[in-house]
PDB file of N, CA and C in Angstrom:
ATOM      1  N   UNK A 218      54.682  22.120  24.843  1.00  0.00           N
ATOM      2  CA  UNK A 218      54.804  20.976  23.969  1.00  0.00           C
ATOM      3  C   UNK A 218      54.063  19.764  24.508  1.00  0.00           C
ATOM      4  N   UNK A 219      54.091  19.457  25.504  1.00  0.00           N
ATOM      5  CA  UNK A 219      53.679  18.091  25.797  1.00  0.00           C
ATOM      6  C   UNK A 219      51.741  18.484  26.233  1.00  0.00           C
ATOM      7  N   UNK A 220      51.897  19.626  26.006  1.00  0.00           N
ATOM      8  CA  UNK A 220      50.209  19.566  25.893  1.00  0.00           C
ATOM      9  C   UNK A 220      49.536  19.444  24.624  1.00  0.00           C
ATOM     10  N   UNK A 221      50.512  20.191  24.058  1.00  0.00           N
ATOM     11  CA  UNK A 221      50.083  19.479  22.416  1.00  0.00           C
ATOM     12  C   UNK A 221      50.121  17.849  22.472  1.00  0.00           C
ATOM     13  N   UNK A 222      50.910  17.469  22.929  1.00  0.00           N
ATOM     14  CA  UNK A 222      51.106  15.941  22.601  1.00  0.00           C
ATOM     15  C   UNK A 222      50.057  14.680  23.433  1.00  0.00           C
ATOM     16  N   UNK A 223      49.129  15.632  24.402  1.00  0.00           N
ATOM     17  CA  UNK A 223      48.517  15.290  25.720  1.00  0.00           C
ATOM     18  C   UNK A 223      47.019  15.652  24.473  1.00  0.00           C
ATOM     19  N   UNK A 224      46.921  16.649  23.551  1.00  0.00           N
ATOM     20  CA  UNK A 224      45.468  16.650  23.034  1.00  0.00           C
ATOM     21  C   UNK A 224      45.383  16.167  22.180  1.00  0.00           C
ATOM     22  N   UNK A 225      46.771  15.298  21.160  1.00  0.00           N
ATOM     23  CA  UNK A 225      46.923  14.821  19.842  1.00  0.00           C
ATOM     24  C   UNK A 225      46.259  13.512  20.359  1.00  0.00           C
ATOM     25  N   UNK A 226      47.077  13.222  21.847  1.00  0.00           N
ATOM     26  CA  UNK A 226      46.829  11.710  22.157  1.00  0.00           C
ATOM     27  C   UNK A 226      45.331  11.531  22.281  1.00  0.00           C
ATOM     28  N   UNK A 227      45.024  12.335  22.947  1.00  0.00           N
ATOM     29  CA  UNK A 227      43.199  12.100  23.185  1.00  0.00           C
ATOM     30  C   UNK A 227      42.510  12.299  21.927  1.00  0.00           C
ATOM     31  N   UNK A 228      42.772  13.399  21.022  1.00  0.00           N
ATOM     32  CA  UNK A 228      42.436  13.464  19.582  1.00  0.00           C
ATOM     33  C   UNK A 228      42.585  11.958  19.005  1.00  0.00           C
ATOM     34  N   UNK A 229      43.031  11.098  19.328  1.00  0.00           N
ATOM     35  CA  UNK A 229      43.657  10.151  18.232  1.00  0.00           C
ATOM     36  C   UNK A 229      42.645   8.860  19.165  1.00  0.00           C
ATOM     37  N   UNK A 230      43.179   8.935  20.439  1.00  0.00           N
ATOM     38  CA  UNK A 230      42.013   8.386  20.733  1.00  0.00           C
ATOM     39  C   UNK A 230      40.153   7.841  20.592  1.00  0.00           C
ATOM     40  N   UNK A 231      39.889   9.228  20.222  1.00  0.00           N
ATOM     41  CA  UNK A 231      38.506   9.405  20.535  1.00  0.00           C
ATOM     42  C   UNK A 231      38.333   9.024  18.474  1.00  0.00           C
ATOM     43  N   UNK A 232      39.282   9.287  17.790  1.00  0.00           N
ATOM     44  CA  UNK A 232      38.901   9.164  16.606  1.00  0.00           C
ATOM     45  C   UNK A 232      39.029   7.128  15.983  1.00  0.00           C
ATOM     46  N   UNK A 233      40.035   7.046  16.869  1.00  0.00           N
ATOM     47  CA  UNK A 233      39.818   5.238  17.041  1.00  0.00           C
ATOM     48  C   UNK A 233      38.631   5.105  17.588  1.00  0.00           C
ATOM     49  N   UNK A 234      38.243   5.450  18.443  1.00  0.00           N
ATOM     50  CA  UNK A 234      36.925   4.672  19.264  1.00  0.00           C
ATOM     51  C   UNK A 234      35.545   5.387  18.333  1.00  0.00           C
ATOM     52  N   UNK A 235      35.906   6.203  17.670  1.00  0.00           N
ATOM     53  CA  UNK A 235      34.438   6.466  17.119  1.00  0.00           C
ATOM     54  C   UNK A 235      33.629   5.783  16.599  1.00  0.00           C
ATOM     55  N   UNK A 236      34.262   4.851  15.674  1.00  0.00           N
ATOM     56  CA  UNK A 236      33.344   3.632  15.181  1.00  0.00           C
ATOM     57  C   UNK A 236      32.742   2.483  15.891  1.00  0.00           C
ATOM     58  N   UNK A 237      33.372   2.209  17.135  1.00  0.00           N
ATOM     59  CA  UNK A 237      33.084   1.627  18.446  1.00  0.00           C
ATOM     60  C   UNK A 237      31.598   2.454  18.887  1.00  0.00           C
ATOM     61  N   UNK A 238      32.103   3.652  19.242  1.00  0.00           N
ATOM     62  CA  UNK A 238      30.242   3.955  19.870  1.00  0.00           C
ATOM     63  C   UNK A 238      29.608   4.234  19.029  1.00  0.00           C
ATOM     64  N   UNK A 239      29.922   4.574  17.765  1.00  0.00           N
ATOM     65  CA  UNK A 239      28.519   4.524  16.548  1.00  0.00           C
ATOM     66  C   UNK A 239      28.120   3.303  16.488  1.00  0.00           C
ATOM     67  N   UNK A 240      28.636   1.772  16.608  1.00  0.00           N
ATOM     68  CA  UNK A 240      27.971   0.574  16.260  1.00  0.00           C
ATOM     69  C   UNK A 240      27.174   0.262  16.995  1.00  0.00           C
ATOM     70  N   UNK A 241      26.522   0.330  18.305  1.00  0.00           N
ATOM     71  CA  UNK A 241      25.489  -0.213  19.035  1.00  0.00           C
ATOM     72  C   UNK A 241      24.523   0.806  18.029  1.00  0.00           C
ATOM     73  N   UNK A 242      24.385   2.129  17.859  1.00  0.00           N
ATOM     74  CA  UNK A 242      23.889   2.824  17.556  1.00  0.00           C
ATOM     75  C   UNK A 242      23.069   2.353  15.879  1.00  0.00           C
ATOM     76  N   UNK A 243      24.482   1.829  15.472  1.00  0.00           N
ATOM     77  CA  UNK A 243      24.167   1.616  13.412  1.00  0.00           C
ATOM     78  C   UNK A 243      23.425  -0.107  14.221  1.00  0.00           C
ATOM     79  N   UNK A 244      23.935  -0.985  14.897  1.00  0.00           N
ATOM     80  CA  UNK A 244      23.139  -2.307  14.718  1.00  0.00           C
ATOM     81  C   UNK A 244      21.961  -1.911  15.202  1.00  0.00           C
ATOM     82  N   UNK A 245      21.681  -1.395  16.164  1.00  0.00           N
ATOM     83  CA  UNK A 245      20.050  -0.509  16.521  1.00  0.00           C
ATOM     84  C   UNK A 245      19.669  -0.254  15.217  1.00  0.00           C
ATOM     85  N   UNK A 246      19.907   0.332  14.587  1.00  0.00           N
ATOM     86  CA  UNK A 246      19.093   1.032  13.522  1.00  0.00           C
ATOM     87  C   UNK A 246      19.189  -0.173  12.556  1.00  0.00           C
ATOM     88  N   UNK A 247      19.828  -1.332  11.909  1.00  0.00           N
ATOM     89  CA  UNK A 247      20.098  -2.330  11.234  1.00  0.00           C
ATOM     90  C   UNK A 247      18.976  -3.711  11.780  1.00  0.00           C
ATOM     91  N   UNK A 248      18.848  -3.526  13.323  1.00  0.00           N
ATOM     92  CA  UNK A 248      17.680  -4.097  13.707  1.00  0.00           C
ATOM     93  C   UNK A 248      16.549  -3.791  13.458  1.00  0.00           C
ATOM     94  N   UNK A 249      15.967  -2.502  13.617  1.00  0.00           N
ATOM     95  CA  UNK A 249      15.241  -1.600  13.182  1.00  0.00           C
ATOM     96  C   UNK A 249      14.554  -1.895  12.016  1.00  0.00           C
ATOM     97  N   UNK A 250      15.148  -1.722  11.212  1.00  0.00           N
ATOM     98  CA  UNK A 250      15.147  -1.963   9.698  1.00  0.00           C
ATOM     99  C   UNK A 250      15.296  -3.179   9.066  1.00  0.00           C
ATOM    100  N   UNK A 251      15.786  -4.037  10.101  1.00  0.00           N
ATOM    101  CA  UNK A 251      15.363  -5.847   9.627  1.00  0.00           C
ATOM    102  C   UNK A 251      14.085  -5.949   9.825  1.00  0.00           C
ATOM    103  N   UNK A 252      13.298  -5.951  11.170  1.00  0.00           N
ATOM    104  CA  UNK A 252      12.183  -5.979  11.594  1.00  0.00           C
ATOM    105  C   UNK A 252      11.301  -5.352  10.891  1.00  0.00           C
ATOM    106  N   UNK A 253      11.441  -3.888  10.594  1.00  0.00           N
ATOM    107  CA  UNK A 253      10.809  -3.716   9.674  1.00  0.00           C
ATOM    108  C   UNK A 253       9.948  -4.256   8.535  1.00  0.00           C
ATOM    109  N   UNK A 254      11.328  -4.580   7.602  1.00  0.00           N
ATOM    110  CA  UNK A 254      11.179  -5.510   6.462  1.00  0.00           C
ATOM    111  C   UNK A 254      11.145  -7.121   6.740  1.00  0.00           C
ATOM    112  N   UNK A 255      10.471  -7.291   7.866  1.00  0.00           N
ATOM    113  CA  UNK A 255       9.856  -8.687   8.195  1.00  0.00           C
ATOM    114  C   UNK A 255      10.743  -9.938   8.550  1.00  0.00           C
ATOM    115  N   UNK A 256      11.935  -9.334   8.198  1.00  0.00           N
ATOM    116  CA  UNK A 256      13.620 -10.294   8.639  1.00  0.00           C
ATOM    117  C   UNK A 256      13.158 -10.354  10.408  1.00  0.00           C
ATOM    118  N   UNK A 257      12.573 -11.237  10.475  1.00  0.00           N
ATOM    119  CA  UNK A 257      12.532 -10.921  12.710  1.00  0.00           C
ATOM    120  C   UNK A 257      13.235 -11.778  12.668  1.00  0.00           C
ATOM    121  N   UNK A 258      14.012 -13.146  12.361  1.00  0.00           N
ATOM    122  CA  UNK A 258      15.038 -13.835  12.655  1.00  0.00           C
ATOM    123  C   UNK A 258      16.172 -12.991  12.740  1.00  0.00           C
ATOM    124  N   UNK A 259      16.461 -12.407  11.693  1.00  0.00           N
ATOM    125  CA  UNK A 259      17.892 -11.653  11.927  1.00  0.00           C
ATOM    126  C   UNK A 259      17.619 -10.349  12.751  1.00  0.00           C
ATOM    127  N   UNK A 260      16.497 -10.027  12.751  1.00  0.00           N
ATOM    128  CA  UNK A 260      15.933  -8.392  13.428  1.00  0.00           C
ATOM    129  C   UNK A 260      16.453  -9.468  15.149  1.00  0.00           C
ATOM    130  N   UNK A 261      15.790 -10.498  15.688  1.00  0.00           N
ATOM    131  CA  UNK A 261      16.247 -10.698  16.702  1.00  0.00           C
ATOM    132  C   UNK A 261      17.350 -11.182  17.135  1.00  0.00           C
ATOM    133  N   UNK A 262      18.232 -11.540  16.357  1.00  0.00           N
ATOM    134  CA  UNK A 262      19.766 -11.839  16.862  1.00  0.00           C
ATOM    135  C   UNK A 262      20.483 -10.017  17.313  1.00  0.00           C
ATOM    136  N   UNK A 263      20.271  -9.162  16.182  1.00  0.00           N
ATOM    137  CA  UNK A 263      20.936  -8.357  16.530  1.00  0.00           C
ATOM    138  C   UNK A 263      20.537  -7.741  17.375  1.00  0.00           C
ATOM    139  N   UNK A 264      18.853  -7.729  18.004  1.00  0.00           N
ATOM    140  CA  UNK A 264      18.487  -6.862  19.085  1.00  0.00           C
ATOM    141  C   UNK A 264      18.935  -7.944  20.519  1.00  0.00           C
ATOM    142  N   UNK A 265      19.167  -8.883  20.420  1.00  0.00           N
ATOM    143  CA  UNK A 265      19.891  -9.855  21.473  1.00  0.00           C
ATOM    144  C   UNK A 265      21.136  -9.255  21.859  1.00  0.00           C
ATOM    145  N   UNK A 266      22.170  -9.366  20.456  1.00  0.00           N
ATOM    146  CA  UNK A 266      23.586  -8.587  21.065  1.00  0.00           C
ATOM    147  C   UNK A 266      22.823  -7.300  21.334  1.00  0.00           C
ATOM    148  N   UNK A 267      22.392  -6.445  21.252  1.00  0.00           N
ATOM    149  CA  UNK A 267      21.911  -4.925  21.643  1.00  0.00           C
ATOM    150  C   UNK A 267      21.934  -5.430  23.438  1.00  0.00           C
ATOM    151  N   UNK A 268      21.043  -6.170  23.447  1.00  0.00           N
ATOM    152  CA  UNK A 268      20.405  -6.644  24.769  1.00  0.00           C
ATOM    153  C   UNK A 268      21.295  -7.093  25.850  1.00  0.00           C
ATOM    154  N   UNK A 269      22.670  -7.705  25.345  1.00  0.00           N
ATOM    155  CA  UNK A 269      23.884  -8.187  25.967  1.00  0.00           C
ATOM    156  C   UNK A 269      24.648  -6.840  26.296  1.00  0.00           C
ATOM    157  N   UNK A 270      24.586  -5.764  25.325  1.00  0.00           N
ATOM    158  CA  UNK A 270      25.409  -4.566  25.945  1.00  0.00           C
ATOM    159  C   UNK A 270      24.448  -3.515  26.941  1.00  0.00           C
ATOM    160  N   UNK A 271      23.118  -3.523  26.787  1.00  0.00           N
ATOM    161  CA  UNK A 271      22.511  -2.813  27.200  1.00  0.00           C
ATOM    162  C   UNK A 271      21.370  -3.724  27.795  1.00  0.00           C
ATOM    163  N   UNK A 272      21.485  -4.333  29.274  1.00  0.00           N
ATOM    164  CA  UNK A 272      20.260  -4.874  29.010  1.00  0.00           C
ATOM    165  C   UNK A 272      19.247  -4.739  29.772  1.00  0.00           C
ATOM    166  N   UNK A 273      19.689  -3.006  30.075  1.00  0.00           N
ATOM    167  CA  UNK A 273      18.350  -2.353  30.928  1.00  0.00           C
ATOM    168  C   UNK A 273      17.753  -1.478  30.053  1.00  0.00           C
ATOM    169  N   UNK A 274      18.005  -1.704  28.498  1.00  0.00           N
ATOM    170  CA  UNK A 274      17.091  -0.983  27.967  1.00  0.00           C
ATOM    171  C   UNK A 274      15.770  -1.328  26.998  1.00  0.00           C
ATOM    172  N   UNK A 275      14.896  -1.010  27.595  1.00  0.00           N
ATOM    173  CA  UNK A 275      13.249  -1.374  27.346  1.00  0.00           C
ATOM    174  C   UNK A 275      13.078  -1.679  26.277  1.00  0.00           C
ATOM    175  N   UNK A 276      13.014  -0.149  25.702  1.00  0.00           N
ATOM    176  CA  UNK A 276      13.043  -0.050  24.022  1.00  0.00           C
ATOM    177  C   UNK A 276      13.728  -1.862  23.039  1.00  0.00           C
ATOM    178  N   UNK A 277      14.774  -2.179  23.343  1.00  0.00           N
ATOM    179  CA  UNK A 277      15.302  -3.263  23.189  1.00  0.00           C
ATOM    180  C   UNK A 277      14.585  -4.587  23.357  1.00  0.00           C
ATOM    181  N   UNK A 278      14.572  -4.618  24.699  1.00  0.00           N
ATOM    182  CA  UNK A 278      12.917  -5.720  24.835  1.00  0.00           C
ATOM    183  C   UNK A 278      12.015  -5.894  24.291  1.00  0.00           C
ATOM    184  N   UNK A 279      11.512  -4.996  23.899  1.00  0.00           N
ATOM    185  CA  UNK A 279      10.204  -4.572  23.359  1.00  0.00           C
ATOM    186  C   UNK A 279      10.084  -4.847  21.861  1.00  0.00           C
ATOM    187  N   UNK A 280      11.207  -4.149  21.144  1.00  0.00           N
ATOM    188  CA  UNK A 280      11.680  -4.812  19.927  1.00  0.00           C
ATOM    189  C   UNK A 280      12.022  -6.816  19.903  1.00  0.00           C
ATOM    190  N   UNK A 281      12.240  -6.967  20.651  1.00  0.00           N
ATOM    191  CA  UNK A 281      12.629  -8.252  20.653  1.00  0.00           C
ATOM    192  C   UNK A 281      11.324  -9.685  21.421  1.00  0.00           C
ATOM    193  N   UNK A 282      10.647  -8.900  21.816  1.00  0.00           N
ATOM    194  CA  UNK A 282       9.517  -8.984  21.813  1.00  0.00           C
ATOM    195  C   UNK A 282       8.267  -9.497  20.803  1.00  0.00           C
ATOM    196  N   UNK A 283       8.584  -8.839  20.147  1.00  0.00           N
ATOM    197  CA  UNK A 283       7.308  -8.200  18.829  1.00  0.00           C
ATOM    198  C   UNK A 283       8.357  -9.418  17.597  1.00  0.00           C
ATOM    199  N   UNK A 284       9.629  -9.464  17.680  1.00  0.00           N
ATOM    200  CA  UNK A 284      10.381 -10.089  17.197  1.00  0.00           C
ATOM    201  C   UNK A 284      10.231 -11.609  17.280  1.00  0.00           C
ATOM    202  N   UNK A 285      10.120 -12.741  18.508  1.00  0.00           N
ATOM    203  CA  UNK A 285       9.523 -13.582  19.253  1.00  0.00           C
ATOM    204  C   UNK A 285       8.419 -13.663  19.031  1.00  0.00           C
ATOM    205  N   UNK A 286       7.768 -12.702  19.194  1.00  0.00           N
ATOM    206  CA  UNK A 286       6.042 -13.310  18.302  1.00  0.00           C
ATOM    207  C   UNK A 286       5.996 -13.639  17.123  1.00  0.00           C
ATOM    208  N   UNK A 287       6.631 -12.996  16.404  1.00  0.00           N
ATOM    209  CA  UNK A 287       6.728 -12.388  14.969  1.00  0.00           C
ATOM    210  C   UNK A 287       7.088 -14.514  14.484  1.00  0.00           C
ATOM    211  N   UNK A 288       8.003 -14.729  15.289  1.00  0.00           N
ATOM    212  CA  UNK A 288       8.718 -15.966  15.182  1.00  0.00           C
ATOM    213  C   UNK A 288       8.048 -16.814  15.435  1.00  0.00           C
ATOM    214  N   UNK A 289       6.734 -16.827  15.750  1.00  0.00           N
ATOM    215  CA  UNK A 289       5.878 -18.039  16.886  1.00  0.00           C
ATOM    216  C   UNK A 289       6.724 -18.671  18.397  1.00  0.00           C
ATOM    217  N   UNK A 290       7.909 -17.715  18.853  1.00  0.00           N
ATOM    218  CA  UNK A 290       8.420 -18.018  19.814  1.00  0.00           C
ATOM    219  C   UNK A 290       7.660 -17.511  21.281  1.00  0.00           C
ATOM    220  N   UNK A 291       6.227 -17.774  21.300  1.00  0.00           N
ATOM    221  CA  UNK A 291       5.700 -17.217  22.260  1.00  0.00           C
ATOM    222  C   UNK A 291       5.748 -17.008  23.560  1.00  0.00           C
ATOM    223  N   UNK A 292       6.841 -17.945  24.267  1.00  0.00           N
ATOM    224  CA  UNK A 292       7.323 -18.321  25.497  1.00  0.00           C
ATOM    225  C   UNK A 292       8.370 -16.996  25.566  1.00  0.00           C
ATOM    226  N   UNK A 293       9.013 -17.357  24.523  1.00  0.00           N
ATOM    227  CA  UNK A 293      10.172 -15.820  24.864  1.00  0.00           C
ATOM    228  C   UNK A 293       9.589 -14.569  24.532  1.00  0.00           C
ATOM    229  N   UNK A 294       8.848 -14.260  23.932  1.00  0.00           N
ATOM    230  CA  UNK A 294       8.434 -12.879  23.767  1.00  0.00           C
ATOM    231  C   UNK A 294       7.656 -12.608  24.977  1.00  0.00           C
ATOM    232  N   UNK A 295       6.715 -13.711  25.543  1.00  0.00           N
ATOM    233  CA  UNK A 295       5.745 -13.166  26.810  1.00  0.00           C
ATOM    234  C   UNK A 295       6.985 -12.515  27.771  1.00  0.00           C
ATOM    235  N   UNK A 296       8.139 -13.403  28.020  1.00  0.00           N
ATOM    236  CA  UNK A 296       9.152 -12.860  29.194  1.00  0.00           C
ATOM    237  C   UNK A 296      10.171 -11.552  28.854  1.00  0.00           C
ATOM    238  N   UNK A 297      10.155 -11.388  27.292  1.00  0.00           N
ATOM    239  CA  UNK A 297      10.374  -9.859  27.164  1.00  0.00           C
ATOM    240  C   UNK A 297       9.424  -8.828  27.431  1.00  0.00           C
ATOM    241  N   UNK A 298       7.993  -9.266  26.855  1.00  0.00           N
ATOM    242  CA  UNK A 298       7.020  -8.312  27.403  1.00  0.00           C
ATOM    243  C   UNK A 298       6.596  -8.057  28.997  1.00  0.00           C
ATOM    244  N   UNK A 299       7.055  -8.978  29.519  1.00  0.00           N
ATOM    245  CA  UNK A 299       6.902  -8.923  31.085  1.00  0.00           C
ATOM    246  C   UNK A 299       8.155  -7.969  31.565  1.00  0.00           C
ATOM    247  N   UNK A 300       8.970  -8.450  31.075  1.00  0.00           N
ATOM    248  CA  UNK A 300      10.341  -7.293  31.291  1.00  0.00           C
ATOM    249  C   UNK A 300       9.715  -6.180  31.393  1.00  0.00           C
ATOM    250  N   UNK A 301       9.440  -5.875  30.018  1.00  0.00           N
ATOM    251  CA  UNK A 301       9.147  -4.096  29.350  1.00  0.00           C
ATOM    252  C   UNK A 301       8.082  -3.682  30.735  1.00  0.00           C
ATOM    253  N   UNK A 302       6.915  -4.596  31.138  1.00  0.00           N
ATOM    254  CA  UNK A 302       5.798  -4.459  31.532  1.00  0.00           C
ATOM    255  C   UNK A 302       6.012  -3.702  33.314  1.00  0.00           C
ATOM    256  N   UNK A 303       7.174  -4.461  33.470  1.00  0.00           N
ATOM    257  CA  UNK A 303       7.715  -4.421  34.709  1.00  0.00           C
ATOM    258  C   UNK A 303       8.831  -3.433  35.369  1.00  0.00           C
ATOM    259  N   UNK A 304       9.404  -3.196  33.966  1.00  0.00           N
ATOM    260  CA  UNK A 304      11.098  -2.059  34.231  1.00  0.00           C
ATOM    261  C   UNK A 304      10.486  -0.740  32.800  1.00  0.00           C
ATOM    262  N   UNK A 305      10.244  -0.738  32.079  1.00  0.00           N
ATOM    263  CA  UNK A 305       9.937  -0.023  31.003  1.00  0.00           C
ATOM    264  C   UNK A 305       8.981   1.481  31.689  1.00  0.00           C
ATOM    265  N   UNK A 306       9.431   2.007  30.687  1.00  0.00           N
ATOM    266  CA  UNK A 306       8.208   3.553  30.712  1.00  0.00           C
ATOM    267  C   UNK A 306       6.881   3.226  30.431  1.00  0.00           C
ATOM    268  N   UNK A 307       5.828   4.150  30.836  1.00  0.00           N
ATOM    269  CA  UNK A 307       4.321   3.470  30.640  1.00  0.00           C
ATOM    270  C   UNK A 307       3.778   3.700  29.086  1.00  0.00           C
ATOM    271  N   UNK A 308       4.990   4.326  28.111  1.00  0.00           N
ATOM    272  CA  UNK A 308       4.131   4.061  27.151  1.00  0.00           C
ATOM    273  C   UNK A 308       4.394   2.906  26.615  1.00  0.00           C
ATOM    274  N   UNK A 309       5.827   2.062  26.877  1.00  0.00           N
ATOM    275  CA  UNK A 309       6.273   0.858  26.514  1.00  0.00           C
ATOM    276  C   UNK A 309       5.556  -0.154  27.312  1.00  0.00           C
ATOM    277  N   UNK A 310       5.308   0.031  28.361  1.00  0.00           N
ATOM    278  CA  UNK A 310       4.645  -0.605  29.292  1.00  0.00           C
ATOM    279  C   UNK A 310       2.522  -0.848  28.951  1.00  0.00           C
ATOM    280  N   UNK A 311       2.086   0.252  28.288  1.00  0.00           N
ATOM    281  CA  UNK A 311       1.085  -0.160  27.852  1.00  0.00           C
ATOM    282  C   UNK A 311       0.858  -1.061  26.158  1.00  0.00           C
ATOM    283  N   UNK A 312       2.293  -0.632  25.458  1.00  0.00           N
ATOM    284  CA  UNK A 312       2.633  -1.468  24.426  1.00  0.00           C
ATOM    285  C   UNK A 312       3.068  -2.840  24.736  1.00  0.00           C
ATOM    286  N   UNK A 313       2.869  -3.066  25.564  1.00  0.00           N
ATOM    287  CA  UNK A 313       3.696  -4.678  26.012  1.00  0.00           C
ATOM    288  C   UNK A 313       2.240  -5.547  26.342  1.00  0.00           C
ATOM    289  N   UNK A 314       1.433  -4.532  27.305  1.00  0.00           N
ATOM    290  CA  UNK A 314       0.174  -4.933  27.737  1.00  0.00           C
ATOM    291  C   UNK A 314      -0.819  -5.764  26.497  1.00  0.00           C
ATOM    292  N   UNK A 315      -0.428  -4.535  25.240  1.00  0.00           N
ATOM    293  CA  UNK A 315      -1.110  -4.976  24.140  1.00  0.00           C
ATOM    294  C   UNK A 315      -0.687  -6.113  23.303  1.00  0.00           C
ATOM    295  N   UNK A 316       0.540  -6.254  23.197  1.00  0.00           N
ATOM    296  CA  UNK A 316       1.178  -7.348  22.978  1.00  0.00           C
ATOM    297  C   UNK A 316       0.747  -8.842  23.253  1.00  0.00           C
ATOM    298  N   UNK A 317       0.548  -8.809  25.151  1.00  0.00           N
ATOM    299  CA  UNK A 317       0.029  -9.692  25.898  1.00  0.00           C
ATOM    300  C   UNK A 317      -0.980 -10.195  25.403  1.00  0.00           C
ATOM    301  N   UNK A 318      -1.261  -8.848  25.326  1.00  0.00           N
ATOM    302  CA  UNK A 318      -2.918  -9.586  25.203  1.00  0.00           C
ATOM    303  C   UNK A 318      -3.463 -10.635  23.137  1.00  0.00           C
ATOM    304  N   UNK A 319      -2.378  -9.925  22.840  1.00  0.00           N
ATOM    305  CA  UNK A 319      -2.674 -10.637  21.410  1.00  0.00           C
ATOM    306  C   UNK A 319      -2.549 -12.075  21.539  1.00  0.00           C
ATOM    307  N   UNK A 320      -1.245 -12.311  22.506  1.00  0.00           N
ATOM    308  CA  UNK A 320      -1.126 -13.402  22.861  1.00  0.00           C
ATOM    309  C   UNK A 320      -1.522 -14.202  23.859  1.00  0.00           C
ATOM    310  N   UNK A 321      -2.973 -13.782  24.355  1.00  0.00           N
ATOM    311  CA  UNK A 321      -4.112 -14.518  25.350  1.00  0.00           C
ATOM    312  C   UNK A 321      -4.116 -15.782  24.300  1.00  0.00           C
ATOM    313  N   UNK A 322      -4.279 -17.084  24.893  1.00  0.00           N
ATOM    314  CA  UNK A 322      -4.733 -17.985  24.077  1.00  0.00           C
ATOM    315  C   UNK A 322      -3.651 -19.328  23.615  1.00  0.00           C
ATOM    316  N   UNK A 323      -2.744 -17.952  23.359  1.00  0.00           N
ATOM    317  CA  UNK A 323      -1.806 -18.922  22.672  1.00  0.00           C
ATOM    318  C   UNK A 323      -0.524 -19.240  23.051  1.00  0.00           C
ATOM    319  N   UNK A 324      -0.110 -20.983  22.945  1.00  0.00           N
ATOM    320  CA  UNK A 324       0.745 -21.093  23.885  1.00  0.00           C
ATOM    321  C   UNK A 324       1.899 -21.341  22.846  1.00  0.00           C
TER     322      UNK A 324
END
């Protein structure tokens, strides 16, 4: 009996928290899809909170990045692309390069 009651509890558990770890996942993809459709104000707030839970991940930067330009915020996007440039994989890392360089010039 009390192992039944030991897998209901974790059953019941994991079905509360499910919507918890799908949401970094759905605002990722809600960022995604702001940016997309040219929303980079709201595309970069939500890749910010992304960035507050996760903020060793590149991919994230990089988006937020392109987001900051997108904005004429050129000061903050150079220091996300330096992030990516610096901690990132080399294909994010040569996407950041290119980035940079769009933004030779301009301050």
């Amino acid at each position: 009996m009390k192992k039944h009651h030991v897998v209901n509890a974790l059953a019941a558990l994991l079905i509360a928290a499910a919507p918890a770890m799908c949401a970094p996942a759905n605002l990722y993809a809600q960022a995604v899809a702001d940016y997309n459709a040219g929303k980079y104000g709201q595309a970069a707030t939500e890749f910010e909170t992304i960035k507050a839970q996760y903020p060793n991940n590149a991919l994230t930067h990089y988006y937020l990045a392109l987001c900051r330009q997108a904005l004429g915020h050129f000061d903050k996007a150079r220091q996300e692309y330096e992030w990516v440039s610096q901690y990132g994989d080399a294909s994010l890392k040569g996407l950041a390069a290119q980035g940079m360089s769009r933004m030779s010039g301009v301050k």
